[in-house]
Amino acid sequence: MMQLSSIFFGTAFFSYLAATILYVVGLTGRKIKAQNATLATFWTKWGYYIIILGVVTQGLAIATRGIYGGFTPVSNMFEYMSFWAFTIMLAFVIINAFYKVPVLGAFVAPIGLVILAYASVFPRESKPLIPALQSYWLNIHVTTAALGEGILTISFAAGLMYLLVTTDLLKTSRTAKFLEFTVYLFFTLLSFVITSLGFRAGGYEAKVTGDMGEILYHLPPLVGMSGGSLGGATHFLGLPLPLFNAPGWMHAADAGQQLNTILWTIISSLILYGLLRAIARKPLSMVIQGWVRGLDAEMLDELSYRAVAIGYPVFTLGALVFAMIWAQEAWGSYWSWDPKETWALVTWLYYTAYLHFRLRRGWEGKQSAWMAVAGFVVILFLLVGVNLVISGLHSYAKS
Amino acid sequence: MNNGKQTSVFDTVWDFFASVKVGVTIIVLIAVGSAIGTIYPQTNAIPSPNPEFYYMDTYGKLGDFYYRIGLADTFGSWWFLALVLLLAISLVIVSIDRGVPLYKSLKNQPVARKVIALRTDRLYTHAEDADESKLEELAQHLKKRRYKVRREGDALLAEKGRFPRFGAYVLHMGLIVIILGVFSRLIPGWYYTDMIWLKEGETKTVGNLGFEVQNNGFELEFYDNEQTRVKRFETDAVVYKNGQEMAKKHLLVNDYLTFEHANIYQNSYDPQPMFKVGTIDLIDNTTQKSVGTFTINFDDPQPSYKVGEYTLTMANYFPDIKIDPEKGVFTNSRDPYNPGIQFDITGPDLSEPARQWMMPLAGPFVKQMLGKDYRFDMQFKDVDFFHMTGLKIEKDLGTPIVYTGLGIVLYGLVLCFYFQHRRVWARLEAGVLHIGANTNKNWLGMTGEMKRVLVPLGIEPMSMKRKEEPQQP
Ligand code: HEM
């Protein structure tokens, strides 16, 4: 079953990859040959079909893994993040069926793809459930919450497209800079995934020692643990490592390792971004802007809002109401201000603020699109940041 | 509802809380406050009874600062509660301030609108050469789509989903109910929470709730293929009241027991095992032979044990022994986590009692320190451990109120986002049928619906007019 699940999982991954390529080629093709619009729609149409294929196979991957483990596989970071990618793609498939905005796929497909790839950075084995998770509420609560987050992610994509359509990137403005930065952030996530998976595929390991014992690094240790000897761990490309150590005031034992990962991500993202930028010879946001030229901005604004309007109640139900009922069953209190549930509340309040801002005149359009884009960061923090940065009752999800 | 004549303090306050700007500010402040409250664990979640040292020791100066300025209890702080209270006030006021006029205006809305007004609707179309029958046909088509249709001469108003228009108000009401439910904890007797730790067989009284809970046995099970991963832990719990057994249940983490509105949860267990009973083999070091065995109950050891021809008299018992170069030997607690017993052994071939330690968990180093060449060796043949179970007791009479509030909120959300208030006006004037349409949400859906209504009538469907561009200051 696990093997079958892995095969489905791989198929889904490559479907999303193929869909991304189809969409992007379809769109850039349209730009190059404006008269060949039919060919372009041919590409995007197939992109859509392939995404559907991906969603179906990922559904099968989840189902088979669920049969193997005996529960819906949403109990650790790998399972949860890949489930999120699944709900994003699913939400896109449904929303696109109603709104027919193929270009949306060119944004959603890469986002889902990168999240899915990011998921596979985490350990992939299926572990049996600890007592706190042995409840049917696990299935109900987590899947509904993830569905809400998936739909809200569509609002991010549409908001981003809106900003690209309405901003004149030739003039330097704050929006233009932020857009370019947003594109850069996407490549940051991508570089993180590529370096992690790359070194893992190569089987890289290095032991680093310091004040607080020994830690096994999976990336070359540019940053060591506090108290360790510089250059004493290993060599990489002739460089004696670590180059420097984590400062002593950082208490966590793995502070050095985390800093190291961050440093690697920054370096590799700058390389990747620099390379692409050198090829494009203009800001990447301008390149992407070419894809969306001519789209109806108002429709995108409406789409972004609709995604929140649909996703917000689902999120409320899954991430708050079901969570509270389960907490009452398992922990004896419907609310205990544990970091994960508090951040679910923060995310919810964020989108509440979004909805109320929209009630005010003049807040449709640009401002609200920015809020939708930033909302993605909030969700990302809720899903990843809380587990990696803040630990609490939910910290079992770390493994 | 400031009518402008006199601005009293009341009006000012009212207008303040009725403002969406203020409301959103409160929401944002609560969000920011909550986020700050997650930076470090709150005092109720730290594994230490001494927060004044814990934050410094675990998180350094920043953590200590966090604790000192009160953020370690963000969610019980006066400012956080004040924000929630402000939110509640704002919710009540905004509902009255906007809900009542909205209700009145929808109730009294006229059927006939001026053609000039219709023309400015975001969805507008007209049909030339129309007559009364066309209008009637339109009315029939709209009725089929479940519109409530009212006619007044040559004017028509079709409406559906008026109640969902109040979705946001229903939702806000639900939020108020939730807040009331949460604050009901302040009513004396409505809220009680406690954590009790029970050894096997132990019974404890639960606060002032007037009943006792007994632990009749605790089981801990690990997964076969992953020896460090807990599979299940459960307590065989019994509730007594006035000496009578009232309820019993095998408590599991997701399966609790309710007694007199109080829920008893299997919350956790003490991961450090305690000694229960041990069977010990007394070995004579001179002959390397076993003299015999004896059995100790660590919770209730006997003053002396008889083994073969020897008598072991307990000189000292430290259930949780600690050995410190300065403080000497002492016991850390009264629970047998790490027992240490000093025996005086007497027997026919011993002229004076041989004093010697028995410490099952002591390492070789401690043994050496305590030293000497002991005459006997005491080896554990068999030992039973047990874990203390941690049960959480929670009584919260406000819970049903909170759940009711949640239900109302969900209902409000469904009304708000999955239904729309749609209205169609039509007016026949000089042979031209003017049709305007309006919805509070989902303009694309409305446009589609109008298309399905109008095309069969041979009227050109409407397309959405552009909203004016947002004004940039
Ligand atoms: C946590 C608190 C709150 C939540 C979850 C909440 C939720 C909502 C939602 C979902 C809507 C519908 C929005 C839409 O249709 O796009 C709404 C509408 C509204 N909210 Fe709130 N709200 C909250 C607090 C407040 C506060 C404090 C105010 C005070 C000023 C307020 C004023 C309004 C107004 C005026 C509307 C529009 C009502 C209408 O459609 O006529 N809300 N609220």
mmCIF file with all atom_site columns, C-alpha atoms and ligand atoms in Angstrom, chain A residues 305 312 348-349 352 355-356 359, chain B residues 17-24 26-27 87 90-91 94 98 102 165 168-169 171-172 175 413 416-417 441, ligand 1:
data_model
loop_
_atom_site.group_PDB
_atom_site.id
_atom_site.type_symbol
_atom_site.label_atom_id
_atom_site.label_alt_id
_atom_site.label_comp_id
_atom_site.label_asym_id
_atom_site.label_entity_id
_atom_site.label_seq_id
_atom_site.pdbx_PDB_ins_code
_atom_site.Cartn_x
_atom_site.Cartn_y
_atom_site.Cartn_z
_atom_site.occupancy
_atom_site.B_iso_or_equiv
_atom_site.pdbx_formal_charge
_atom_site.auth_seq_id
_atom_site.auth_comp_id
_atom_site.auth_asym_id
_atom_site.auth_atom_id
_atom_site.pdbx_PDB_model_num
ATOM   1  C  CA  . TYR A 1 305 ? -12.735 38.140 -2.818 1.00 0.00 ? 305 TYR A CA  1
ATOM   2  C  CA  . TYR A 1 312 ? -13.488 31.818 5.232  1.00 0.00 ? 312 TYR A CA  1
ATOM   3  C  CA  . TRP A 1 348 ? -9.183  33.990 11.194 1.00 0.00 ? 348 TRP A CA  1
ATOM   4  C  CA  . LEU A 1 349 ? -9.095  37.524 12.633 1.00 0.00 ? 349 LEU A CA  1
ATOM   5  C  CA  . THR A 1 352 ? -12.164 38.996 9.315  1.00 0.00 ? 352 THR A CA  1
ATOM   6  C  CA  . LEU A 1 355 ? -13.737 41.307 4.974  1.00 0.00 ? 355 LEU A CA  1
ATOM   7  C  CA  . HIS A 1 356 ? -14.477 44.409 7.033  1.00 0.00 ? 356 HIS A CA  1
ATOM   8  C  CA  . LEU A 1 359 ? -16.966 47.010 3.412  1.00 0.00 ? 359 LEU A CA  1
ATOM   9  C  CA  . PHE B 2 17  ? -18.325 51.904 18.662 1.00 0.00 ? 17  PHE B CA  1
ATOM   10 C  CA  . ALA B 2 18  ? -20.633 51.845 15.641 1.00 0.00 ? 18  ALA B CA  1
ATOM   11 C  CA  . SER B 2 19  ? -17.755 52.729 13.361 1.00 0.00 ? 19  SER B CA  1
ATOM   12 C  CA  . VAL B 2 20  ? -16.386 49.910 11.274 1.00 0.00 ? 20  VAL B CA  1
ATOM   13 C  CA  . LYS B 2 21  ? -12.979 51.553 11.444 1.00 0.00 ? 21  LYS B CA  1
ATOM   14 C  CA  . VAL B 2 22  ? -12.975 51.229 15.218 1.00 0.00 ? 22  VAL B CA  1
ATOM   15 C  CA  . GLY B 2 23  ? -14.297 47.670 14.975 1.00 0.00 ? 23  GLY B CA  1
ATOM   16 C  CA  . VAL B 2 24  ? -11.549 46.610 12.613 1.00 0.00 ? 24  VAL B CA  1
ATOM   17 C  CA  . ILE B 2 26  ? -10.171 46.234 17.769 1.00 0.00 ? 26  ILE B CA  1
ATOM   18 C  CA  . ILE B 2 27  ? -10.050 43.040 15.693 1.00 0.00 ? 27  ILE B CA  1
ATOM   19 C  CA  . LEU B 2 87  ? -15.244 43.946 20.812 1.00 0.00 ? 87  LEU B CA  1
ATOM   20 C  CA  . SER B 2 90  ? -18.833 47.237 19.441 1.00 0.00 ? 90  SER B CA  1
ATOM   21 C  CA  . LEU B 2 91  ? -20.703 44.190 18.172 1.00 0.00 ? 91  LEU B CA  1
ATOM   22 C  CA  . VAL B 2 94  ? -23.070 48.136 15.444 1.00 0.00 ? 94  VAL B CA  1
ATOM   23 C  CA  . ARG B 2 98  ? -27.175 49.330 11.333 1.00 0.00 ? 98  ARG B CA  1
ATOM   24 C  CA  . LEU B 2 102 ? -31.691 48.138 7.466  1.00 0.00 ? 102 LEU B CA  1
ATOM   25 C  CA  . ARG B 2 165 ? -29.036 39.963 4.084  1.00 0.00 ? 165 ARG B CA  1
ATOM   26 C  CA  . ALA B 2 168 ? -23.650 39.363 9.240  1.00 0.00 ? 168 ALA B CA  1
ATOM   27 C  CA  . TYR B 2 169 ? -25.970 40.392 12.053 1.00 0.00 ? 169 TYR B CA  1
ATOM   28 C  CA  . LEU B 2 171 ? -23.095 36.097 12.941 1.00 0.00 ? 171 LEU B CA  1
ATOM   29 C  CA  . HIS B 2 172 ? -22.304 39.053 15.173 1.00 0.00 ? 172 HIS B CA  1
ATOM   30 C  CA  . LEU B 2 175 ? -20.120 36.082 18.573 1.00 0.00 ? 175 LEU B CA  1
ATOM   31 C  CA  . LEU B 2 413 ? -21.655 32.613 7.829  1.00 0.00 ? 413 LEU B CA  1
ATOM   32 C  CA  . CYS B 2 416 ? -23.612 35.712 4.579  1.00 0.00 ? 416 CYS B CA  1
ATOM   33 C  CA  . PHE B 2 417 ? -21.548 33.955 1.994  1.00 0.00 ? 417 PHE B CA  1
ATOM   34 C  CA  . LYS B 2 441 ? -22.756 39.848 -3.316 1.00 0.00 ? 441 LYS B CA  1
HETATM 35 C  C1  . HEM C 3 .   ? -14.388 38.792 15.567 1.00 0.00 ? 1   HEM C C1  1
HETATM 36 C  C2  . HEM C 3 .   ? -15.252 39.622 15.257 1.00 0.00 ? 1   HEM C C2  1
HETATM 37 C  C3  . HEM C 3 .   ? -16.062 39.747 13.996 1.00 0.00 ? 1   HEM C C3  1
HETATM 38 C  C4  . HEM C 3 .   ? -16.336 38.831 13.029 1.00 0.00 ? 1   HEM C C4  1
HETATM 39 C  C5  . HEM C 3 .   ? -15.870 37.395 12.955 1.00 0.00 ? 1   HEM C C5  1
HETATM 40 C  C6  . HEM C 3 .   ? -17.154 39.476 12.054 1.00 0.00 ? 1   HEM C C6  1
HETATM 41 C  C7  . HEM C 3 .   ? -17.601 38.877 10.897 1.00 0.00 ? 1   HEM C C7  1
HETATM 42 C  C8  . HEM C 3 .   ? -18.274 39.523 9.905  1.00 0.00 ? 1   HEM C C8  1
HETATM 43 C  C9  . HEM C 3 .   ? -18.571 38.978 8.642  1.00 0.00 ? 1   HEM C C9  1
HETATM 44 C  C10 . HEM C 3 .   ? -18.141 37.603 8.167  1.00 0.00 ? 1   HEM C C10 1
HETATM 45 C  C11 . HEM C 3 .   ? -19.253 39.900 7.932  1.00 0.00 ? 1   HEM C C11 1
HETATM 46 C  C12 . HEM C 3 .   ? -19.777 39.769 6.531  1.00 0.00 ? 1   HEM C C12 1
HETATM 47 C  C13 . HEM C 3 .   ? -18.787 40.449 5.636  1.00 0.00 ? 1   HEM C C13 1
HETATM 48 C  C14 . HEM C 3 .   ? -19.190 40.399 4.215  1.00 0.00 ? 1   HEM C C14 1
HETATM 49 O  O1  . HEM C 3 .   ? -20.378 40.224 3.944  1.00 0.00 ? 1   HEM C O1  1
HETATM 50 O  O2  . HEM C 3 .   ? -18.300 40.555 3.394  1.00 0.00 ? 1   HEM C O2  1
HETATM 51 C  C15 . HEM C 3 .   ? -19.407 41.047 8.759  1.00 0.00 ? 1   HEM C C15 1
HETATM 52 C  C16 . HEM C 3 .   ? -20.051 42.201 8.382  1.00 0.00 ? 1   HEM C C16 1
HETATM 53 C  C17 . HEM C 3 .   ? -20.051 43.340 9.114  1.00 0.00 ? 1   HEM C C17 1
HETATM 54 N  N1  . HEM C 3 .   ? -19.393 43.548 10.308 1.00 0.00 ? 1   HEM C N1  1
HETATM 55 FE FE1 . HEM C 3 .   ? -18.432 42.168 11.381 1.00 0.00 ? 1   HEM C FE1 1
HETATM 56 N  N2  . HEM C 3 .   ? -17.394 40.770 12.427 1.00 0.00 ? 1   HEM C N2  1
HETATM 57 C  C18 . HEM C 3 .   ? -16.731 40.964 13.610 1.00 0.00 ? 1   HEM C C18 1
HETATM 58 C  C19 . HEM C 3 .   ? -16.672 42.122 14.327 1.00 0.00 ? 1   HEM C C19 1
HETATM 59 C  C20 . HEM C 3 .   ? -17.245 43.309 13.930 1.00 0.00 ? 1   HEM C C20 1
HETATM 60 C  C21 . HEM C 3 .   ? -17.157 44.523 14.687 1.00 0.00 ? 1   HEM C C21 1
HETATM 61 C  C22 . HEM C 3 .   ? -16.423 44.713 16.004 1.00 0.00 ? 1   HEM C C22 1
HETATM 62 C  C23 . HEM C 3 .   ? -17.854 45.451 14.006 1.00 0.00 ? 1   HEM C C23 1
HETATM 63 C  C24 . HEM C 3 .   ? -18.014 46.858 14.490 1.00 0.00 ? 1   HEM C C24 1
HETATM 64 C  C25 . HEM C 3 .   ? -17.945 47.932 14.010 1.00 0.00 ? 1   HEM C C25 1
HETATM 65 C  C26 . HEM C 3 .   ? -18.366 44.830 12.794 1.00 0.00 ? 1   HEM C C26 1
HETATM 66 C  C27 . HEM C 3 .   ? -19.128 45.454 11.810 1.00 0.00 ? 1   HEM C C27 1
HETATM 67 C  C28 . HEM C 3 .   ? -19.617 44.845 10.687 1.00 0.00 ? 1   HEM C C28 1
HETATM 68 C  C29 . HEM C 3 .   ? -20.466 45.486 9.716  1.00 0.00 ? 1   HEM C C29 1
HETATM 69 C  C30 . HEM C 3 .   ? -20.969 46.907 9.766  1.00 0.00 ? 1   HEM C C30 1
HETATM 70 C  C31 . HEM C 3 .   ? -20.751 44.544 8.721  1.00 0.00 ? 1   HEM C C31 1
HETATM 71 C  C32 . HEM C 3 .   ? -21.597 44.719 7.478  1.00 0.00 ? 1   HEM C C32 1
HETATM 72 C  C33 . HEM C 3 .   ? -22.989 44.267 7.755  1.00 0.00 ? 1   HEM C C33 1
HETATM 73 C  C34 . HEM C 3 .   ? -23.871 44.327 6.570  1.00 0.00 ? 1   HEM C C34 1
HETATM 74 O  O3  . HEM C 3 .   ? -23.684 43.521 5.664  1.00 0.00 ? 1   HEM C O3  1
HETATM 75 O  O4  . HEM C 3 .   ? -24.782 45.146 6.585  1.00 0.00 ? 1   HEM C O4  1
HETATM 76 N  N3  . HEM C 3 .   ? -17.969 43.529 12.795 1.00 0.00 ? 1   HEM C N3  1
HETATM 77 N  N4  . HEM C 3 .   ? -18.809 40.802 9.977  1.00 0.00 ? 1   HEM C N4  1
#
